[in-house]
C-alpha cells in the first residue's frame, strides 16, 4: 500500500508539476508514515527506499544523474535536428509569449486574460476617424484598377501629406509613432475599400528600411533617412525574393563583394553588389531600395572569414547601375510591384543598415522585423476582407428574396453565412491579441507566422463562401460589384511574406517546437558546444527538466482526456469555463505529441512536413481559440457575443482534435501509434463541431441589425451612398429593415385575399409590379399613403442593389485601346554571374 501510495503521489506531483523539493519531502513523509503503519516492515521500507531513491536521482542534481546524462548526450546529439545557419539565427530571434504557454501543456489562463488589451489612443482614433476615413472616401477601386492602373495623384499626395508612410516612425523623426494596434486598424480599414491602397500604405510600415533603421540603423542613418521616409520624400521598398530563392533565404544568390572603389572622388572600402529581385512592392517608384544579400570578403579586407553572411543594405534608386521601373501585375491588382536589379553596383559601407558591424546579422534583423510586419499587415488585410464580407454579404442575403422568402432564411445559405461570421470573429480576435502583444514589446516570431498563415487561409474561405451566397451578382465585374476585387486578391495574400504551404509545414511547428519548448534550446546549445563540466551540467539540468516536463504532459494528457478537462482550473469570472478546460486538455496532448515527435523523429522532423503541418494545425487552433476567449473577456463577456465565441472555440477544438488524430494515424513511428491514441483519445473522438442550431444563430447575426453585427463589422469603412458598390447594398438593407413589418403586412394581405390572385406572384422590386401591388394596397386600405411611400422607397433600393453592370461593345473597345497592350517579359539583364 505504501508503494502504491508513493506511485500515486508521484503521478499527482507530475500532473500538478510540484517543485522537486516538495516532491521528495512528500515521498519521504509517505514512506515514513507507511513504514510506521506497517510496524516497520522490511518489505515496506525497501519499497519506500526504492521509490524515493529513483525519484531523488531523477529530480535532484547528483553525480549519478550527471553520469546518466553524460552518457545520453552523444545519443541526443544524433537525435536533435540539424539546423542551417539561417535556422539557427531564426531560433535566436524574436520572443516567446503565449505560444510558449501552449507548448508547455499547462497554459496559465490568468496570465493571458490580465495582459494588455487591444486599444487605440485618442490620437490614433482621431487619425482613423479623420485622415483614414477621408482617404477611403477618395478611393474608387474600379476606376483605379480598370482605368488608371494606379492610385490617382491626389491620393498619392494625400497619403504623403498625412503621414501614412510614417506611422511606425518615431515622433522625434517626424513620424506618428503609432502603436501596432493603430497600424493594424489603419490597414484593415483601408483594405475594406481598396487592396491597392492598403498594400501601398502597409509596405513602408512593415518590412522596409524604416523599421530596420529604427531598430538597427546608425544614428547618422536614422537622422538622415527617417524624417524623409516619414514625410514621403523617400518612397521605400525592400527586396528579398530572388528568382531562384523565395522561402529558402539561405539560397539567396544576390551578393555583395567587399572591395575598394571610388566614392565621392575618394578610394574607400565598400561593396560591389549584384542582385536580381522580383515581386517587390513599390519597387517601380521606390527612391530607396532595401536589399538582403550575401556578403563575401575574398581578399580579407575586413575579416579572415570569406563568407560573412546575409546582410541588409539600402541603396538610393538614383545610384549608378540600379534598374527599376518595370511593373508586375499581381492578379489584376495595380499596387506598384515589380523587379529591381543591378550588376556590380558599388556602395560605401555607410549603406549597410547599422554600418559595418552589422554585416552578417541580416537574417536576425529580418526575422525580428518581419515578425512584426507579418503579424500586422496581412492579418489586418485578411480581417478586413472578413469584415467586408460580413457587412455586405449579410446585408445582401437579407434583402435577396427567392420563393417569396429572404435567402437568409434558407438553411443552405445559412451554412455559408455561418463561417463568414464565425471566421471573421476568429480572425479579428487573433489580430487584436497579437497586435496587443506587439505593443507590450514582444516580437512574436511564431505567432506572427501562424497568424499570417491562418488569417489569409480563413480569408480565402470567407470570400469563397461570400461568392457562393451572392452568386451571379458577384461574378459580373463592374463598379457595382462589391466582392470581385477582394476575390481576385486572394492568391496574393496566400503567397507573399512566406507562402502558406511552407509557413504551415515548416515554420509554425518546425520552428515553434524548438523555439517555444522550455528546455530544447538549452539542450541544443549544450549538445552543440565543446564538452566541458559546465556543458555537462547545463545539459543535465535541461535534459532531466525535459524528462519531467514530458512525463508531466503524458500524465496530464491522459488524465484530462479521461475527465473531459474537469480536473483542471478555469479562470474565475471569465465566461464559458468549459472552453478553457478543454483547451488545457488539448494543450497537454499537443505538448506531449511535441516531445514524442522530437524524441522519436528527431533530426528527420524537417522532412516530415505532413506531420509538422498537422501539428501546426493543432497549434493554430489553440492560439485562435485563446484569442477568441481573451477578446470575449476583454469586452466584458457580453451575451450578444456568446454565440460567436462558442462557435469559434468549438470549431477550434474540433479542428485540434482532427489534427491530432491525423498526426497519430500517420505518425512516422508505427509502433507507438496505439499508445498515443490511448494517451490522447482514451474515450475516442468526443469533440463535436458546432451544431446546426448554433450555426444558424451565428449566421443570423450578420443578416440582422444589432450589436453583434456592429461588433463584427467594426473598423470597416462604411457609407450608405446609393451610387457606391457597398453603399447601395447597405442603403437597401437599412431601408428594407425599416420597412420589414410593412412588407410582411402587405404579403399577408395579398396571400389572404381572394381578389389578389393576379398579383400574388409578382416580383415586388420591379417598378411596374411595385406600382400594381402598392396601388392594390392603397385601394384595399392595407397600407397608409405614408407607409406605401416608405415601402416603395425600400423596394426600389433593393431592386437597384440587385442589379449588375452591363457594358456596350464600345466600352470594351475603349478598354482595349487604353489598357496594357504589350507585356514585357522579364525586363532585366541576362542572368548575372554573381560568383
XYZ file of C-alpha atoms in Angstrom, residues 361-805:
445
model
C 23.317 39.944 -38.974
C 20.786 40.477 -41.728
C 18.763 37.343 -41.148
C 18.233 38.078 -37.448
C 17.258 41.639 -38.375
C 14.813 40.402 -40.983
C 13.295 37.718 -38.772
C 12.594 40.129 -35.939
C 11.269 42.925 -38.129
C 9.429 40.548 -40.428
C 7.699 39.014 -37.418
C 6.364 42.467 -36.568
C 5.209 43.304 -40.086
C 3.864 39.819 -40.737
C 1.869 39.986 -37.501
C 0.159 43.202 -38.617
C -0.203 43.841 -42.337
C -1.583 40.706 -43.963
C -3.590 39.573 -40.913
C -5.214 43.023 -40.879
C -5.918 42.881 -44.611
C -7.431 39.386 -44.237
C -9.570 40.502 -41.313
C -10.728 43.455 -43.367
C -11.910 41.046 -46.058
C -13.830 39.039 -43.463
C -15.480 42.141 -42.061
C -16.273 43.387 -45.558
C -17.948 40.072 -46.436
C -19.860 40.003 -43.148
C -21.114 43.522 -43.788
C -22.052 43.181 -47.447
C -22.975 39.511 -47.833
C -25.037 39.530 -44.662
C -26.926 42.571 -45.945
C -27.314 41.086 -49.413
C -28.679 37.803 -48.057
C -31.226 39.737 -46.017
C -32.598 41.732 -48.973
C -32.430 38.995 -51.626
C -35.637 37.011 -51.919
C -36.373 33.704 -53.615
C -39.599 31.690 -53.480
C -41.163 34.533 -51.530
C -38.606 34.419 -48.693
C -35.330 36.107 -47.853
C -32.490 33.775 -48.761
C -31.083 34.474 -45.278
C -33.808 32.115 -44.009
C -32.624 29.198 -46.170
C -30.533 26.680 -44.243
C -28.271 26.140 -47.250
C -27.438 29.837 -47.329
C -27.034 29.918 -43.545
C -24.478 27.118 -43.889
C -22.324 29.511 -45.940
C -23.066 32.597 -43.797
C -22.105 30.748 -40.599
C -18.333 30.520 -41.297
C -18.307 34.058 -42.717
C -19.386 35.378 -39.325
C -17.523 32.829 -37.198
C -14.207 33.005 -39.028
C -14.344 36.798 -39.081
C -14.665 36.834 -35.299
C -11.734 34.419 -35.010
C -9.534 36.434 -37.404
C -10.317 39.701 -35.669
C -9.691 38.231 -32.214
C -6.314 36.781 -33.199
C -5.359 40.028 -34.955
C -6.186 42.058 -31.861
C -4.426 39.754 -29.402
C -1.232 39.669 -31.466
C -1.195 43.437 -32.029
C -1.562 43.941 -28.272
C 1.331 41.507 -27.809
C 3.466 43.687 -30.094
C 2.501 46.773 -28.120
C 3.855 45.087 -24.995
C 7.236 44.964 -26.712
C 7.056 41.298 -27.733
C 8.473 40.238 -31.099
C 6.299 37.185 -31.706
C 8.109 35.091 -34.313
C 5.865 32.008 -34.107
C 2.530 33.806 -33.541
C 3.242 36.094 -36.491
C 3.801 33.084 -38.765
C 0.700 31.196 -37.675
C -1.409 34.374 -37.733
C -0.365 35.250 -41.267
C -0.950 31.680 -42.445
C -4.298 31.147 -40.762
C -5.836 34.584 -41.301
C -5.103 34.576 -45.016
C -6.330 30.984 -45.253
C -9.583 31.887 -43.491
C -9.870 34.964 -45.689
C -9.940 32.665 -48.698
C -12.682 30.514 -47.149
C -14.776 33.512 -46.121
C -14.581 35.217 -49.513
C -15.370 31.969 -51.338
C -18.436 31.468 -49.128
C -19.488 35.048 -49.806
C -19.180 34.438 -53.536
C -21.431 31.392 -53.177
C -24.116 33.397 -51.391
C -24.067 36.414 -53.694
C -23.732 34.051 -56.683
C -24.358 35.627 -60.100
C -24.399 39.114 -58.615
C -20.789 38.508 -57.518
C -19.291 37.213 -60.757
C -20.219 40.113 -63.018
C -17.399 42.643 -62.901
C -18.160 46.317 -62.808
C -18.420 49.314 -60.490
C -21.430 47.729 -58.745
C -19.561 44.567 -57.716
C -18.543 44.615 -54.054
C -16.709 41.239 -53.976
C -14.756 40.889 -57.219
C -11.725 42.943 -56.223
C -11.130 41.187 -52.916
C -11.765 37.799 -54.572
C -9.058 38.484 -57.155
C -6.587 39.467 -54.463
C -6.843 36.196 -52.502
C -3.806 34.402 -54.013
C -1.559 37.381 -53.298
C -2.080 37.254 -49.534
C -1.697 33.474 -49.558
C 1.707 33.532 -51.277
C 3.559 36.635 -50.045
C 5.562 37.138 -46.821
C 6.094 33.397 -46.562
C 3.944 31.165 -48.753
C 1.270 29.437 -46.673
C 2.313 25.895 -47.595
C 5.830 26.325 -46.258
C 4.754 28.552 -43.384
C 2.418 25.802 -42.187
C 4.610 22.794 -42.902
C 7.986 24.202 -41.822
C 7.764 27.351 -39.738
C 4.811 27.186 -37.356
C 5.522 23.847 -35.692
C 9.009 23.123 -37.028
C 10.484 26.284 -35.520
C 7.922 26.572 -32.753
C 8.696 23.133 -31.332
C 12.262 24.253 -30.734
C 11.775 27.971 -30.111
C 8.899 27.637 -27.647
C 9.945 24.465 -25.854
C 11.039 25.217 -22.267
C 14.149 23.015 -22.472
C 15.066 22.125 -26.041
C 17.120 25.197 -26.922
C 19.288 24.646 -23.843
C 19.767 21.031 -24.904
C 20.696 22.063 -28.445
C 23.184 24.628 -27.181
C 24.761 22.115 -24.802
C 24.870 19.369 -27.428
C 26.461 21.749 -29.931
C 29.155 23.052 -27.571
C 32.588 21.625 -26.881
C 32.438 19.114 -23.974
C 33.222 20.582 -20.537
C 31.982 20.272 -16.952
C 29.854 23.363 -17.425
C 28.313 21.962 -20.619
C 27.552 18.617 -18.940
C 25.921 20.422 -16.010
C 23.856 22.554 -18.351
C 22.742 19.547 -20.352
C 21.978 17.546 -17.210
C 19.657 20.258 -15.935
C 17.937 20.706 -19.292
C 17.589 17.014 -20.070
C 16.069 15.963 -16.761
C 13.896 19.045 -16.754
C 12.738 17.991 -20.223
C 12.111 14.448 -18.994
C 9.974 15.653 -16.090
C 8.144 18.022 -18.433
C 7.428 15.204 -20.910
C 6.216 12.803 -18.209
C 4.016 15.536 -16.791
C 2.387 16.072 -20.177
C 1.878 12.328 -20.663
C 0.082 12.260 -17.324
C -1.916 15.424 -17.961
C -2.936 14.359 -21.454
C -4.345 11.032 -20.262
C -5.991 12.324 -17.072
C -7.565 15.373 -18.670
C -8.836 13.336 -21.620
C -10.499 10.853 -19.218
C -12.032 13.648 -17.113
C -13.104 15.806 -20.103
C -10.850 18.536 -18.728
C -12.746 18.813 -15.440
C -9.599 18.236 -13.361
C -8.013 21.489 -14.465
C -8.796 25.012 -13.370
C -10.567 27.682 -15.386
C -10.198 31.411 -14.698
C -12.579 32.920 -12.154
C -15.120 35.164 -13.869
C -14.100 34.530 -17.438
C -17.247 33.285 -19.157
C -17.537 29.749 -20.601
C -15.267 27.743 -18.294
C -15.680 24.506 -20.239
C -13.796 26.055 -23.150
C -10.738 26.813 -21.006
C -10.743 23.296 -19.596
C -10.950 21.654 -22.999
C -8.153 23.853 -24.340
C -5.959 22.953 -21.347
C -6.653 19.287 -22.095
C -5.627 19.665 -25.745
C -2.608 21.811 -24.848
C -1.314 18.922 -22.725
C -1.872 16.461 -25.567
C -0.220 18.804 -28.053
C 2.798 19.298 -25.772
C 3.110 15.536 -25.244
C 2.930 14.911 -29.007
C 5.610 17.573 -29.486
C 8.005 15.847 -27.085
C 7.411 12.426 -28.599
C 7.895 13.799 -32.119
C 11.181 15.400 -31.118
C 12.371 12.240 -29.346
C 11.395 9.652 -31.965
C 11.577 11.621 -35.216
C 14.372 13.979 -34.166
C 16.504 15.305 -36.995
C 14.035 13.987 -39.595
C 11.289 16.294 -38.367
C 12.055 18.886 -41.063
C 11.439 16.285 -43.727
C 8.186 15.058 -42.145
C 6.246 18.071 -43.294
C 2.836 16.407 -43.189
C 3.343 15.632 -39.515
C 4.653 19.137 -38.974
C 1.655 20.566 -40.827
C -0.891 18.609 -38.772
C 0.807 19.650 -35.555
C 0.824 23.239 -36.810
C -2.938 22.995 -37.303
C -3.267 21.953 -33.655
C -1.249 24.945 -32.503
C -3.261 27.284 -34.727
C -6.486 26.007 -33.169
C -5.140 26.521 -29.658
C -3.985 30.045 -30.475
C -7.162 31.200 -32.222
C -9.419 29.749 -29.522
C -7.303 31.522 -26.890
C -7.632 34.788 -28.795
C -11.410 34.427 -29.067
C -11.720 33.849 -25.318
C -9.409 36.741 -24.459
C -11.346 39.140 -26.644
C -14.635 37.988 -25.138
C -13.190 38.561 -21.671
C -11.678 41.943 -22.599
C -15.066 43.160 -23.824
C -16.844 42.167 -20.629
C -18.362 38.840 -21.812
C -21.449 40.409 -23.459
C -24.315 37.988 -24.068
C -24.751 39.067 -27.676
C -21.242 37.797 -28.497
C -21.631 34.455 -26.722
C -22.800 32.595 -29.873
C -19.733 33.828 -31.732
C -17.247 32.844 -29.045
C -18.960 29.483 -28.549
C -18.856 28.798 -32.278
C -15.227 29.928 -32.604
C -13.917 27.843 -29.716
C -15.970 24.768 -30.615
C -14.719 24.950 -34.196
C -11.120 25.316 -32.996
C -11.476 22.407 -30.553
C -12.888 20.204 -33.296
C -10.056 21.195 -35.652
C -7.467 20.474 -32.945
C -8.971 17.046 -32.347
C -8.906 16.161 -36.041
C -5.359 17.477 -36.470
C -4.085 15.424 -33.521
C -5.969 12.396 -34.830
C -4.294 12.850 -38.206
C -0.894 13.167 -36.522
C -1.433 9.920 -34.602
C -2.815 7.925 -37.557
C 0.174 8.904 -39.685
C 2.907 9.115 -37.053
C 6.196 8.056 -38.701
C 6.996 5.528 -35.948
C 4.206 3.000 -36.348
C 4.641 1.007 -33.111
C 3.826 3.986 -30.884
C 0.565 4.943 -32.593
C -1.676 2.748 -30.350
C -0.070 4.207 -27.214
C -0.514 7.760 -28.492
C -4.184 7.087 -29.192
C -4.697 5.816 -25.644
C -2.956 8.861 -24.155
C -4.746 11.431 -26.308
C -8.114 9.837 -27.076
C -8.759 7.136 -24.437
C -12.527 7.606 -24.891
C -12.405 8.141 -28.650
C -13.059 11.291 -30.642
C -15.638 13.053 -28.478
C -15.300 16.697 -29.541
C -18.036 17.833 -31.932
C -18.109 20.692 -34.417
C -20.666 23.474 -33.796
C -24.170 22.099 -34.269
C -26.764 23.445 -36.704
C -28.692 25.355 -34.044
C -25.621 27.352 -33.064
C -24.617 27.702 -36.716
C -27.988 29.212 -37.605
C -27.744 31.626 -34.697
C -24.284 32.749 -35.809
C -25.383 33.121 -39.448
C -28.317 35.322 -38.451
C -26.036 37.701 -36.560
C -24.832 39.247 -39.823
C -28.218 39.326 -41.570
C -29.929 41.319 -38.843
C -29.074 44.730 -37.479
C -27.765 44.604 -33.926
C -24.783 44.762 -31.568
C -23.240 41.536 -32.851
C -23.282 42.680 -36.496
C -21.889 46.073 -35.438
C -19.096 44.391 -33.459
C -18.153 42.060 -36.290
C -18.008 44.902 -38.816
C -16.368 47.456 -36.534
C -13.495 49.181 -38.303
C -14.882 48.798 -41.828
C -15.218 51.902 -43.970
C -18.969 52.342 -44.283
C -21.060 54.630 -46.409
C -24.688 54.403 -47.439
C -24.391 56.289 -50.707
C -26.704 54.683 -53.267
C -24.157 55.292 -56.048
C -21.448 53.226 -54.323
C -20.858 49.475 -54.710
C -21.120 48.844 -50.975
C -23.288 51.838 -50.182
C -26.211 50.790 -52.362
C -26.389 47.364 -50.634
C -26.181 48.890 -47.161
C -28.726 51.549 -48.080
C -31.127 48.864 -49.315
C -30.510 46.807 -46.158
C -31.257 49.789 -43.950
C -34.439 50.769 -45.793
C -35.587 47.151 -46.117
C -35.060 46.533 -42.396
C -37.058 49.643 -41.514
C -39.881 48.597 -43.860
C -39.852 44.904 -42.889
C -43.132 44.968 -40.969
C -44.839 46.854 -43.803
C -43.640 44.313 -46.359
C -44.773 41.471 -44.122
C -48.160 43.122 -43.698
C -48.577 43.527 -47.455
C -47.541 39.931 -48.188
C -50.002 38.615 -45.624
C -52.825 40.720 -47.048
C -52.136 39.559 -50.609
C -51.904 35.920 -49.523
C -55.231 36.074 -47.661
C -57.164 37.982 -50.340
C -59.213 36.147 -52.927
C -59.092 39.233 -55.118
C -55.305 39.336 -55.356
C -54.644 36.194 -57.401
C -53.283 38.216 -60.306
C -50.553 39.834 -58.246
C -49.581 37.109 -55.782
C -46.507 36.028 -57.755
C -45.281 39.387 -58.953
C -41.678 40.367 -58.270
C -42.130 43.191 -55.807
C -38.986 45.113 -56.717
C -39.850 45.573 -60.403
C -41.183 49.063 -60.943
C -44.362 48.082 -62.849
C -45.125 45.273 -60.440
C -44.500 47.514 -57.463
C -46.993 50.019 -58.788
C -49.667 47.322 -59.165
C -49.075 45.949 -55.681
C -48.943 49.278 -53.924
C -51.972 50.533 -55.823
C -53.848 47.410 -54.709
C -52.697 48.012 -51.118
C -53.940 51.612 -51.252
C -57.338 50.724 -52.737
C -57.913 48.000 -50.167
C -56.708 50.086 -47.222
C -53.876 47.687 -46.383
C -51.289 50.476 -46.046
C -51.473 54.209 -45.484
C -50.134 56.689 -48.033
C -47.045 57.294 -45.885
C -46.457 53.562 -45.452
C -46.813 52.991 -49.188
C -44.209 55.674 -49.872
C -41.803 54.136 -47.351
C -42.247 50.644 -48.773
C -41.916 51.895 -52.331
C -38.601 53.569 -51.486
C -37.287 50.394 -49.836
C -38.359 48.165 -52.732
C -36.740 50.464 -55.271
C -33.484 50.462 -53.285
C -33.490 46.655 -53.087
C -34.123 46.325 -56.797
C -31.247 48.712 -57.547
C -28.919 46.817 -55.192
C -29.603 43.559 -57.012
C -28.646 44.902 -60.438
C -25.341 44.111 -62.151
C -23.284 46.089 -64.635
